[in-house]
Coordinates of C-alpha atoms in Angstrom, one line a residue:
Chain A
M278 CA 21.0 -33.5 10.3
A279 CA 24.0 -35.8 9.9
T280 CA 24.1 -35.2 6.2
S281 CA 23.6 -31.5 6.2
A282 CA 26.3 -30.8 8.8
P283 CA 29.3 -31.3 6.4
A284 CA 27.4 -29.2 3.7
Q285 CA 27.0 -26.4 6.2
R286 CA 30.7 -26.5 7.1
R287 CA 31.7 -26.5 3.4
T288 CA 29.6 -23.5 2.5
S289 CA 30.9 -21.5 5.4
R290 CA 34.5 -22.4 4.5
E291 CA 33.9 -21.6 0.9
G292 CA 32.2 -18.4 1.7
G293 CA 35.5 -16.8 0.7
P294 CA 35.6 -13.0 1.3
L295 CA 32.1 -13.1 2.8
G296 CA 32.8 -15.8 5.3
G297 CA 34.2 -15.8 8.8
A298 CA 35.4 -12.6 10.4
F299 CA 34.8 -10.4 7.4
R300 CA 31.1 -11.3 7.6
Y301 CA 30.8 -10.1 11.1
L302 CA 32.7 -6.9 10.2
I303 CA 30.1 -6.0 7.6
L304 CA 27.1 -7.0 9.8
T305 CA 28.5 -5.0 12.7
A306 CA 29.2 -2.0 10.5
F307 CA 25.5 -2.0 9.4
L308 CA 24.4 -2.6 13.0
L309 CA 26.1 0.6 14.0
F310 CA 24.8 2.5 11.0
F311 CA 21.2 1.6 12.1
I312 CA 21.5 1.9 15.8
V313 CA 23.9 4.9 16.4
P314 CA 21.5 7.6 15.3
I315 CA 18.8 6.2 17.5
I316 CA 21.1 6.0 20.5
W317 CA 22.2 9.5 19.8
I318 CA 18.6 10.9 20.0
W319 CA 18.0 8.9 23.2
L320 CA 21.1 10.3 24.9
S321 CA 20.3 13.8 23.7
A322 CA 16.8 13.6 25.3
F323 CA 18.5 13.6 28.7
K324 CA 20.9 16.5 28.1
A325 CA 20.9 20.2 28.2
P326 CA 20.7 21.9 24.8
K327 CA 24.4 23.1 24.9
E328 CA 25.6 19.7 25.9
I329 CA 23.9 18.1 22.8
S330 CA 26.3 19.9 20.4
R331 CA 29.3 19.9 22.7
N332 CA 29.3 16.3 23.6
P333 CA 27.1 14.3 21.2
F334 CA 28.0 10.8 22.1
G335 CA 29.0 11.0 25.8
L336 CA 26.6 10.2 28.6
P337 CA 24.7 13.1 30.0
E338 CA 26.4 15.0 32.8
V339 CA 23.1 15.1 34.6
W340 CA 20.2 12.9 33.6
R341 CA 17.5 15.4 33.0
W342 CA 14.3 13.5 33.3
G343 CA 12.5 16.8 33.5
N344 CA 12.9 17.1 29.7
F345 CA 10.3 14.3 29.3
V346 CA 7.9 15.9 31.7
E347 CA 8.1 19.2 29.8
A348 CA 7.7 17.6 26.4
W349 CA 4.7 15.6 27.8
T350 CA 2.9 18.6 29.2
V351 CA 4.2 21.8 27.5
G352 CA 4.7 20.0 24.2
R353 CA 1.3 18.3 24.5
F354 CA 2.9 14.9 23.8
G355 CA 0.5 13.3 26.3
Q356 CA -2.4 14.5 24.3
Y357 CA -0.9 13.5 20.9
L358 CA -0.2 10.0 22.2
G359 CA -3.7 9.6 23.5
N360 CA -5.1 10.6 20.1
S361 CA -2.8 8.2 18.3
L362 CA -4.0 5.4 20.6
I363 CA -7.7 6.3 19.9
Y364 CA -7.0 6.2 16.1
A365 CA -5.0 3.0 16.3
V366 CA -7.7 1.1 18.3
A367 CA -10.5 2.3 16.1
I368 CA -8.8 1.8 12.7
V369 CA -7.2 -1.5 13.6
G370 CA -10.4 -2.8 15.1
G371 CA -12.5 -1.7 12.2
V372 CA -10.2 -3.1 9.6
T373 CA -9.8 -6.4 11.4
I374 CA -13.5 -7.0 11.8
L375 CA -14.6 -5.8 8.4
A376 CA -11.8 -7.5 6.5
S377 CA -12.4 -10.8 8.3
L378 CA -16.0 -10.8 7.3
G379 CA -15.3 -9.6 3.7
G380 CA -12.3 -11.9 3.3
Y381 CA -14.4 -14.9 4.5
A382 CA -17.2 -14.0 2.1
L383 CA -14.8 -13.8 -0.8
A384 CA -13.0 -17.0 0.1
M385 CA -15.7 -19.3 1.3
L386 CA -19.2 -18.2 0.3
P387 CA -20.8 -18.3 -3.2
L388 CA -21.0 -14.8 -4.4
P389 CA -22.4 -13.4 -7.6
A390 CA -19.7 -11.5 -9.6
R391 CA -17.0 -12.5 -7.2
N392 CA -14.3 -11.5 -9.7
A393 CA -15.8 -8.1 -10.2
F394 CA -15.6 -7.5 -6.4
L395 CA -12.0 -8.8 -6.3
L396 CA -11.0 -6.5 -9.2
T397 CA -12.6 -3.5 -7.5
F398 CA -10.7 -4.1 -4.3
M399 CA -7.5 -4.7 -6.3
L400 CA -7.7 -1.1 -7.5
G401 CA -7.4 0.1 -3.9
L402 CA -4.2 -2.0 -3.5
M403 CA -2.5 -0.3 -6.4
I404 CA -3.4 3.4 -6.4
P405 CA -1.3 5.7 -4.1
F406 CA -3.2 7.7 -1.5
E407 CA -2.5 11.0 -3.3
S408 CA -4.9 10.0 -6.1
V409 CA -7.9 10.0 -3.8
M410 CA -6.7 12.6 -1.3
I411 CA -8.1 15.8 -2.8
P412 CA -11.7 14.8 -3.4
L413 CA -11.6 12.9 -0.1
F414 CA -10.9 16.2 1.7
Y415 CA -13.9 17.9 0.2
L416 CA -16.1 14.8 0.8
E417 CA -15.2 14.9 4.4
R418 CA -15.8 18.6 4.6
D419 CA -19.3 18.2 3.1
L420 CA -20.1 15.3 5.5
G421 CA -18.8 17.3 8.5
L422 CA -16.1 14.8 9.3
L423 CA -13.3 17.3 9.4
G424 CA -12.6 18.5 12.9
T425 CA -13.7 15.2 14.4
Y426 CA -11.9 11.9 15.2
F427 CA -13.8 10.3 12.3
G428 CA -12.0 12.5 9.8
F429 CA -9.0 10.2 10.1
I430 CA -10.8 7.0 11.3
V431 CA -13.3 6.5 8.5
P432 CA -11.0 6.9 5.5
G433 CA -8.3 5.2 7.6
I434 CA -10.4 2.0 7.7
A435 CA -11.7 2.4 4.1
L436 CA -8.2 2.8 2.6
R437 CA -6.8 -0.3 4.4
L438 CA -9.7 -2.6 3.6
P439 CA -8.4 -3.9 0.3
F440 CA -5.2 -5.0 1.9
G441 CA -7.0 -6.6 4.8
I442 CA -9.5 -8.3 2.7
F443 CA -6.9 -9.9 0.4
L444 CA -4.8 -11.0 3.4
M445 CA -7.7 -12.5 5.2
R446 CA -9.1 -14.1 2.1
G447 CA -5.7 -15.8 1.6
F448 CA -5.8 -17.2 5.2
F449 CA -9.4 -18.5 4.9
R450 CA -8.6 -20.1 1.6
G451 CA -5.9 -22.1 3.3
L452 CA -8.4 -23.6 5.8
P453 CA -10.2 -26.9 5.1
G454 CA -13.7 -26.1 3.7
E455 CA -15.0 -29.4 5.0
L456 CA -15.0 -28.0 8.5
A457 CA -17.5 -25.4 7.4
D458 CA -19.6 -28.0 5.7
A459 CA -19.6 -30.2 8.8
S460 CA -20.7 -27.3 10.9
R461 CA -23.6 -26.6 8.5
V462 CA -24.6 -30.2 8.6
D463 CA -24.7 -29.9 12.4
G464 CA -27.3 -27.2 11.9
A465 CA -25.3 -24.0 12.4
N466 CA -26.2 -21.0 10.3
E467 CA -23.6 -19.1 8.3
W468 CA -22.8 -16.6 11.1
Q469 CA -22.3 -19.3 13.6
T470 CA -20.1 -21.3 11.2
F471 CA -18.0 -18.2 10.6
R472 CA -17.9 -17.1 14.2
N473 CA -17.4 -20.4 16.0
V474 CA -15.6 -22.6 13.5
M475 CA -13.7 -20.7 10.9
L476 CA -12.7 -17.4 12.7
P477 CA -10.8 -19.1 15.5
L478 CA -8.8 -21.0 13.0
A479 CA -7.9 -17.8 11.1
W480 CA -6.3 -16.3 14.3
P481 CA -2.7 -16.4 13.0
G482 CA -3.8 -14.4 9.9
M483 CA -5.7 -11.9 12.1
A484 CA -2.6 -11.5 14.4
A485 CA -0.5 -10.6 11.3
L486 CA -3.1 -8.2 10.1
I487 CA -3.4 -6.5 13.5
V488 CA 0.4 -6.0 13.8
F489 CA 0.7 -4.7 10.3
Q490 CA -2.3 -2.4 10.6
F491 CA -1.1 -1.0 13.9
L492 CA 2.3 -0.1 12.6
W493 CA 0.7 1.5 9.5
T494 CA -1.9 3.5 11.5
W495 CA 0.6 4.7 14.0
N496 CA 3.0 5.9 11.3
Q497 CA 0.4 7.3 9.0
F498 CA 1.3 10.8 8.1
M499 CA -0.2 12.3 5.0
L500 CA -3.8 11.3 5.8
P501 CA -4.0 13.0 9.2
L502 CA -1.9 15.9 7.9
V503 CA -4.7 16.7 5.4
M504 CA -7.8 15.6 7.4
V505 CA -6.9 16.5 11.1
Q506 CA -6.1 20.1 11.4
K507 CA -7.3 20.8 14.9
D508 CA -4.3 20.5 17.2
E509 CA -6.4 18.8 20.0
L510 CA -7.2 15.9 17.6
R511 CA -3.7 15.4 16.0
P512 CA -2.0 12.1 16.3
V513 CA 1.6 12.0 17.4
S514 CA 2.9 11.7 13.8
T515 CA 1.7 15.1 12.7
G516 CA 1.4 16.7 16.1
M517 CA 5.1 16.3 16.6
M518 CA 5.9 18.2 13.5
F519 CA 4.0 21.2 14.8
F520 CA 5.7 20.8 18.1
F521 CA 9.1 21.0 16.3
G522 CA 7.9 24.1 14.6
R523 CA 7.1 25.8 17.9
F524 CA 10.2 24.7 19.8
T525 CA 13.0 24.6 17.1
A526 CA 15.6 26.0 19.4
Q527 CA 14.9 23.6 22.3
R528 CA 16.7 20.6 21.1
D529 CA 16.5 18.8 24.4
L530 CA 12.7 18.9 24.3
I531 CA 12.6 17.8 20.6
A532 CA 14.8 14.8 21.4
A533 CA 12.6 14.0 24.5
G534 CA 9.5 14.2 22.3
A535 CA 11.0 12.0 19.7
V536 CA 11.8 9.4 22.3
I537 CA 8.3 9.6 23.8
A538 CA 6.8 9.1 20.3
M539 CA 9.1 6.1 19.7
I540 CA 8.3 4.2 22.9
P541 CA 4.9 2.6 22.3
V542 CA 5.8 1.0 19.0
L543 CA 9.3 0.2 20.2
V544 CA 8.0 -1.7 23.3
L545 CA 5.5 -3.6 21.1
Y546 CA 8.2 -4.4 18.6
L547 CA 10.7 -5.7 21.2
V548 CA 8.1 -7.7 23.0
M549 CA 6.5 -9.2 20.0
Q550 CA 9.5 -9.1 17.7
R551 CA 8.9 -12.4 15.9
R552 CA 5.2 -11.7 15.3
F553 CA 6.0 -8.2 14.1
I554 CA 8.5 -9.4 11.5
E555 CA 6.2 -12.3 10.4
G556 CA 3.3 -9.9 10.1
V557 CA 5.2 -7.5 8.0
T558 CA 6.6 -10.2 5.8
A559 CA 3.2 -11.9 5.4
G560 CA 1.6 -8.5 4.7
A561 CA 4.1 -7.6 2.0
L562 CA 4.2 -11.0 0.3
K563 CA 0.6 -12.1 0.5
S564 CA -0.8 -8.9 -0.9
Chain B
M196 CA -35.6 -20.8 1.6
T197 CA -33.0 -23.1 0.1
A198 CA -29.6 -23.6 1.6
S199 CA -27.8 -22.1 -1.4
W200 CA -29.8 -19.0 -1.3
R201 CA -29.1 -18.6 2.4
R202 CA -25.3 -18.9 1.8
W203 CA -25.6 -16.5 -1.1
R204 CA -27.3 -13.9 1.0
A205 CA -24.9 -14.4 3.9
G206 CA -22.0 -13.7 1.6
L207 CA -23.5 -10.4 0.5
I208 CA -24.3 -9.4 4.1
F209 CA -20.7 -10.2 5.2
L210 CA -19.2 -8.2 2.3
L211 CA -21.6 -5.3 2.3
P212 CA -20.1 -3.1 5.1
S213 CA -16.6 -3.3 3.6
L214 CA -17.9 -2.7 0.1
A215 CA -20.0 0.3 1.1
L216 CA -17.2 2.0 3.0
Y217 CA -14.7 1.3 0.3
L218 CA -16.9 2.5 -2.6
C219 CA -17.8 5.7 -0.7
F220 CA -14.4 6.7 0.6
V221 CA -11.9 5.2 -1.9
V222 CA -13.5 4.5 -5.3
N223 CA -15.8 7.5 -5.2
P224 CA -13.0 10.1 -4.5
F225 CA -10.8 8.3 -7.1
I226 CA -13.4 8.9 -9.8
Q227 CA -14.0 12.4 -8.6
S228 CA -10.2 13.0 -9.0
I229 CA -10.6 12.4 -12.7
W230 CA -13.5 14.8 -12.8
F231 CA -11.7 17.5 -10.7
S232 CA -8.7 17.3 -13.0
L233 CA -10.9 18.4 -15.9
T234 CA -12.0 21.6 -14.0
D235 CA -10.3 24.7 -12.8
W236 CA -12.0 24.5 -9.3
D237 CA -10.4 26.5 -6.5
G238 CA -12.1 24.5 -3.7
A239 CA -14.4 27.3 -2.7
S240 CA -16.6 28.4 -5.6
K241 CA -20.0 26.8 -6.1
V242 CA -19.5 25.6 -9.7
K243 CA -16.7 23.5 -11.0
E244 CA -16.1 24.8 -14.5
F245 CA -15.2 22.1 -17.1
I246 CA -12.1 23.1 -18.9
G247 CA -11.3 19.8 -20.7
L248 CA -7.6 18.8 -20.8
A249 CA -6.3 22.3 -20.1
N250 CA -4.8 21.2 -16.7
Y251 CA -2.9 18.5 -18.4
R252 CA -1.7 20.8 -21.2
E253 CA -0.5 23.2 -18.6
L254 CA 1.2 20.5 -16.7
F255 CA 3.3 19.3 -19.6
A256 CA 4.5 22.8 -20.1
D257 CA 5.2 23.3 -16.4
G258 CA 8.9 23.4 -15.7
L259 CA 8.3 22.6 -12.0
F260 CA 6.4 19.4 -12.9
W261 CA 9.3 18.2 -15.0
Q262 CA 11.7 19.1 -12.2
A263 CA 9.6 17.2 -9.6
L264 CA 9.4 14.2 -12.0
R265 CA 13.2 14.2 -12.4
H266 CA 13.5 14.1 -8.6
N267 CA 11.1 11.2 -8.5
L268 CA 13.1 9.3 -11.1
V269 CA 16.3 9.8 -9.1
W270 CA 14.4 8.6 -6.0
V271 CA 13.0 5.6 -7.8
L272 CA 16.3 4.5 -9.3
I273 CA 18.6 5.0 -6.3
G274 CA 15.9 4.2 -3.7
T275 CA 15.1 0.9 -5.4
A276 CA 18.5 -0.3 -6.4
V277 CA 20.5 0.5 -3.2
P278 CA 18.1 -1.0 -0.7
L279 CA 17.7 -4.1 -2.9
M280 CA 21.5 -4.5 -3.1
I281 CA 22.2 -3.9 0.6
G282 CA 19.1 -5.8 1.7
M283 CA 20.3 -8.8 -0.4
L284 CA 23.8 -8.6 0.9
L285 CA 22.6 -8.6 4.5
A286 CA 20.1 -11.4 3.8
Q287 CA 22.9 -13.5 2.3
L288 CA 25.2 -12.9 5.3
M289 CA 22.4 -13.8 7.7
W290 CA 21.1 -16.8 5.8
S291 CA 23.1 -19.4 7.7
K292 CA 22.0 -17.8 11.0
P293 CA 25.3 -16.5 12.3
R294 CA 25.8 -15.9 16.0
G295 CA 23.8 -12.9 17.2
F296 CA 21.2 -13.5 14.5
T297 CA 18.3 -12.1 16.5
I298 CA 20.2 -9.0 17.6
Y299 CA 21.3 -8.1 14.1
R300 CA 17.8 -8.7 12.7
T301 CA 16.1 -6.7 15.5
V302 CA 18.4 -3.7 14.9
F303 CA 18.3 -3.8 11.1
F304 CA 14.6 -3.7 11.1
L305 CA 14.3 -1.1 13.9
P306 CA 14.5 2.1 11.8
H307 CA 11.5 0.9 9.7
I308 CA 9.1 1.1 12.7
L309 CA 9.9 4.7 13.5
L310 CA 7.6 7.6 12.6
S311 CA 8.7 9.5 9.5
T312 CA 8.7 12.6 11.8
V313 CA 11.2 10.9 14.1
I314 CA 13.4 9.7 11.2
G315 CA 13.2 13.3 9.8
I316 CA 14.3 14.9 13.0
I317 CA 17.2 12.4 13.6
W318 CA 18.6 13.0 10.1
A319 CA 17.9 16.7 10.1
W320 CA 20.2 16.8 13.1
I321 CA 22.8 14.6 11.5
Y322 CA 22.9 17.0 8.6
N323 CA 22.8 20.2 10.7
P324 CA 25.6 22.6 9.6
I325 CA 26.3 23.7 13.2
F326 CA 26.1 20.7 15.5
G327 CA 25.4 17.8 13.0
I328 CA 27.6 14.7 13.4
L329 CA 28.1 14.4 9.7
N330 CA 30.0 17.7 9.4
K331 CA 31.8 17.0 12.7
G332 CA 32.9 13.7 11.3
L333 CA 34.1 15.2 8.0
D334 CA 35.9 18.0 9.9
A335 CA 37.6 15.4 12.1
V336 CA 39.1 13.5 9.1
G337 CA 40.3 16.7 7.4
L338 CA 37.5 17.1 4.9
K339 CA 36.4 20.4 6.1
D340 CA 35.8 21.6 2.5
V341 CA 33.2 19.0 2.0
S342 CA 31.1 19.8 5.0
R343 CA 28.0 22.0 4.4
G344 CA 24.4 22.5 5.4
W345 CA 23.2 19.4 3.6
L346 CA 19.5 20.1 3.6
G347 CA 20.0 23.7 2.7
D348 CA 22.2 23.0 -0.3
P349 CA 20.2 22.6 -3.6
D350 CA 22.7 20.1 -4.9
W351 CA 22.4 17.8 -1.9
A352 CA 19.0 18.2 -0.3
L353 CA 17.3 15.5 -2.3
L354 CA 20.1 13.0 -1.9
A355 CA 20.3 13.8 1.8
V356 CA 16.6 13.0 2.3
L357 CA 16.9 9.9 0.2
V358 CA 19.7 8.6 2.4
A359 CA 17.5 9.1 5.4
A360 CA 14.7 7.2 3.6
M361 CA 16.9 4.3 2.7
W362 CA 18.2 4.1 6.3
A363 CA 14.6 3.2 7.2
T364 CA 13.8 1.0 4.1
I365 CA 16.8 -1.3 4.0
G366 CA 15.7 -3.3 7.1
F367 CA 12.2 -3.8 5.6
V368 CA 13.7 -5.1 2.3
F369 CA 16.2 -7.2 4.2
V370 CA 13.5 -8.9 6.3
I371 CA 11.4 -9.8 3.2
L372 CA 14.4 -11.0 1.2
L373 CA 15.5 -13.1 4.2
A374 CA 12.1 -14.7 4.2
G375 CA 12.3 -15.3 0.5
L376 CA 15.7 -17.0 0.9
Q377 CA 14.1 -19.6 3.1
N378 CA 12.4 -20.9 -0.1
V379 CA 15.6 -21.3 -2.1
S380 CA 16.5 -25.0 -2.2
R381 CA 19.7 -25.8 -0.6
D382 CA 19.9 -29.0 -2.6
L383 CA 19.9 -27.0 -5.8
L384 CA 22.8 -24.8 -4.5
E385 CA 24.5 -28.0 -3.4
A386 CA 24.2 -29.5 -6.9
A387 CA 25.5 -26.2 -8.5
T388 CA 28.5 -26.4 -6.2
I389 CA 29.2 -29.9 -7.3
D390 CA 28.9 -28.8 -10.9
G391 CA 31.7 -26.4 -10.2
A392 CA 29.7 -23.1 -10.0
N393 CA 31.4 -20.4 -7.9
G394 CA 29.7 -18.3 -5.3
W395 CA 28.7 -15.6 -7.7
Q396 CA 27.4 -18.0 -10.3
R397 CA 25.3 -19.8 -7.7
F398 CA 23.9 -16.5 -6.6
R399 CA 23.1 -15.4 -10.1
D400 CA 21.8 -18.7 -11.6
V401 CA 20.2 -20.4 -8.6
T402 CA 19.3 -17.9 -5.8
I403 CA 18.0 -15.0 -7.9
P404 CA 15.7 -17.1 -10.1
E405 CA 14.4 -19.1 -7.1
M406 CA 13.5 -15.8 -5.4
A407 CA 12.0 -14.2 -8.5
N408 CA 8.5 -13.8 -6.9
V409 CA 9.8 -12.2 -3.8
L410 CA 12.1 -9.9 -5.7
N411 CA 9.2 -8.8 -8.0
V412 CA 7.0 -7.9 -5.0
V413 CA 9.7 -5.9 -3.2
T414 CA 10.7 -4.1 -6.4
A415 CA 7.1 -3.2 -7.3
L416 CA 6.6 -1.9 -3.7
L417 CA 9.7 0.2 -3.9
L418 CA 8.8 1.6 -7.3
I419 CA 5.3 2.6 -6.3
G420 CA 6.6 4.0 -3.1
G421 CA 9.2 6.0 -5.0
F422 CA 6.7 7.7 -7.2
S423 CA 4.4 8.7 -4.3
V424 CA 7.1 9.7 -1.8
F425 CA 5.9 12.5 0.5
D426 CA 6.4 12.1 4.3
L427 CA 10.1 12.5 4.8
I428 CA 10.5 15.2 2.2
Y429 CA 7.7 17.2 3.7
V430 CA 9.1 16.8 7.2
M431 CA 12.8 17.5 6.3
T432 CA 12.8 20.1 3.5
G433 CA 9.2 20.8 2.5
G434 CA 10.4 20.4 -1.1
G435 CA 13.1 23.1 -0.8
P436 CA 15.4 24.8 -0.9
N437 CA 13.9 26.5 -3.9
N438 CA 12.2 23.3 -5.1
A439 CA 15.4 21.4 -5.1
S440 CA 13.7 18.4 -3.4
Q441 CA 10.2 18.9 -4.7
T442 CA 8.6 15.7 -5.8
L443 CA 5.2 15.0 -7.6
A444 CA 3.5 14.3 -4.2
T445 CA 4.8 17.4 -2.4
Y446 CA 4.1 19.5 -5.5
T447 CA 0.5 18.1 -5.6
F448 CA 0.0 18.8 -2.0
E449 CA 1.3 22.4 -2.4
Q450 CA -0.9 23.1 -5.5
A451 CA -4.1 21.6 -4.0
F452 CA -3.9 22.7 -0.4
A453 CA -1.6 25.8 -0.3
Q454 CA -2.4 27.4 -3.7
N455 CA -6.0 26.1 -3.7
R456 CA -5.5 25.0 -7.3
V457 CA -7.7 21.9 -6.7
G458 CA -8.1 21.0 -10.4
Y459 CA -4.5 21.3 -11.2
G460 CA -3.5 19.3 -8.1
A461 CA -5.9 16.5 -9.1
A462 CA -4.3 16.4 -12.5
L463 CA -0.9 16.1 -11.0
S464 CA -2.0 13.3 -8.6
L465 CA -3.4 11.3 -11.5
V466 CA -0.3 11.7 -13.6
M467 CA 1.7 10.4 -10.7
T468 CA -0.6 7.5 -10.2
V469 CA -0.4 6.5 -13.9
L470 CA 3.4 6.8 -13.8
A471 CA 3.6 4.5 -10.8
L472 CA 1.3 1.9 -12.2
V473 CA 2.7 1.9 -15.7
T474 CA 6.3 1.6 -14.3
S475 CA 5.5 -1.4 -12.1
F476 CA 3.4 -3.0 -14.8
I477 CA 6.3 -2.7 -17.3
F478 CA 8.7 -4.0 -14.7
I479 CA 6.6 -7.1 -14.0
R480 CA 6.1 -7.7 -17.7
L481 CA 9.8 -7.5 -18.4
R482 CA 10.5 -9.9 -15.6
E483 CA 8.0 -12.4 -16.9
R484 CA 9.5 -12.1 -20.4
G485 CA 13.0 -12.7 -18.9
E486 CA 11.7 -15.8 -17.1
E487 CA 10.3 -17.2 -20.4
V488 CA 13.6 -16.6 -22.2
R489 CA 15.5 -18.4 -19.5

């Protein structure tokens, strides 16, 4: 510490135009650029439609909590949020369980043609969703999945497995294999070794996977747009769009709806901020 | 039963559910895409008639395809370069953990967690010709001539959506670059300073090479994302006005699901996929070659 302190001081003094007050000026300018639009929509959610255009940045004259009630019921936001929650739990759960098993097998167990499996899953990491979308729609139609929750859940899991498997494989490879050997010597079978010894150690990896997966599922747009066309089954990401279509003129309700749709992820983000950012970083870099 | 056979079998059983689901719902439709693209199927008729490469021939003569591709290229170029530059600037400024570090980082990343529908509505409002704050701001500083209905103007619609997209991407790029900066050796920077390198030289000759891997990953993600961009465009302009913001993905969607030209849509989606993969492949190769030369 004693040696690094002068170095720190020197870099900040030598920072030239990017040091000192100027740095805070730039950082604060970007802070405003990112936050002001969000604050604007929050304030608008409490206003009357005319007030939104007349007085965009002022506080509401009257705080109209009724906007939220109306968006929740008339705009069916309660229903959309419930659906999003169902999709998130099912897809995140499915991906986490299957990817842990698969990632463990590819990292720790002797598999024939392991590289062929890895290459196959690699394909899924690289291709954009659009390249499978069209036949997937007709496949779901033929299987009777359209018009059910599974229309989004099943491909939602399948499409995210490659990412999850590579992430979990990376975490399992970082664990000491001797632990698994010791457990086998003690007479545990492969399932017990996985479940009782290795899985608990991979918890940090799973937490990152869960966070990343949740954000991805919640924000997923094109997949439910194509596969979920019944309004009762729509998640908030696409349901909201049709709500905008029906209520274009009612800007107060649109803003209230946008705020409602924002809240679950926002709360999670603010509470688990560090884990969120770590999860997203690990997700991006480890894949 | 030997121990090795037991482990071998366990591996297969652990992998099987993932593999089955993945083969059925990802690999299978991907291969079918190739087959669909060689037919003129409309999604309803019983037979899919094989027409060879006719869809691809039509595509290369289709003015709308080229227009959409141009829009994707604009998106890829600006949408990769600008977030990388701003993300790097912010990461550099935040490297030494200034006061308020957590607040800045929380806010910078915040737009990235929002639904594209929410981002779309926020920015559609900002651009609104009647009550949008962008026009109000321009009017206030005396630039009334510049203000317009941004999303309805063919010259501006694409850029307007791109700005909204970058608003949400910069924080993501920033967070990853900041993580990458943690791996840059301070000793090396120190040594460069002693050797008389100025700030820019240190950045170019030490920081950038040390972060090569992270930069590669982020750039590849942005490139692939730029070729397949759909959500925000669909929400904000639907590809309009008059195809002014149409991209390969929105055009594919329209052909396959609105016009029921399933075969043609499949061909479009595959051309887009190849473009995205080839571009990121070339990019990574160029980077590798650059490293060797160095």
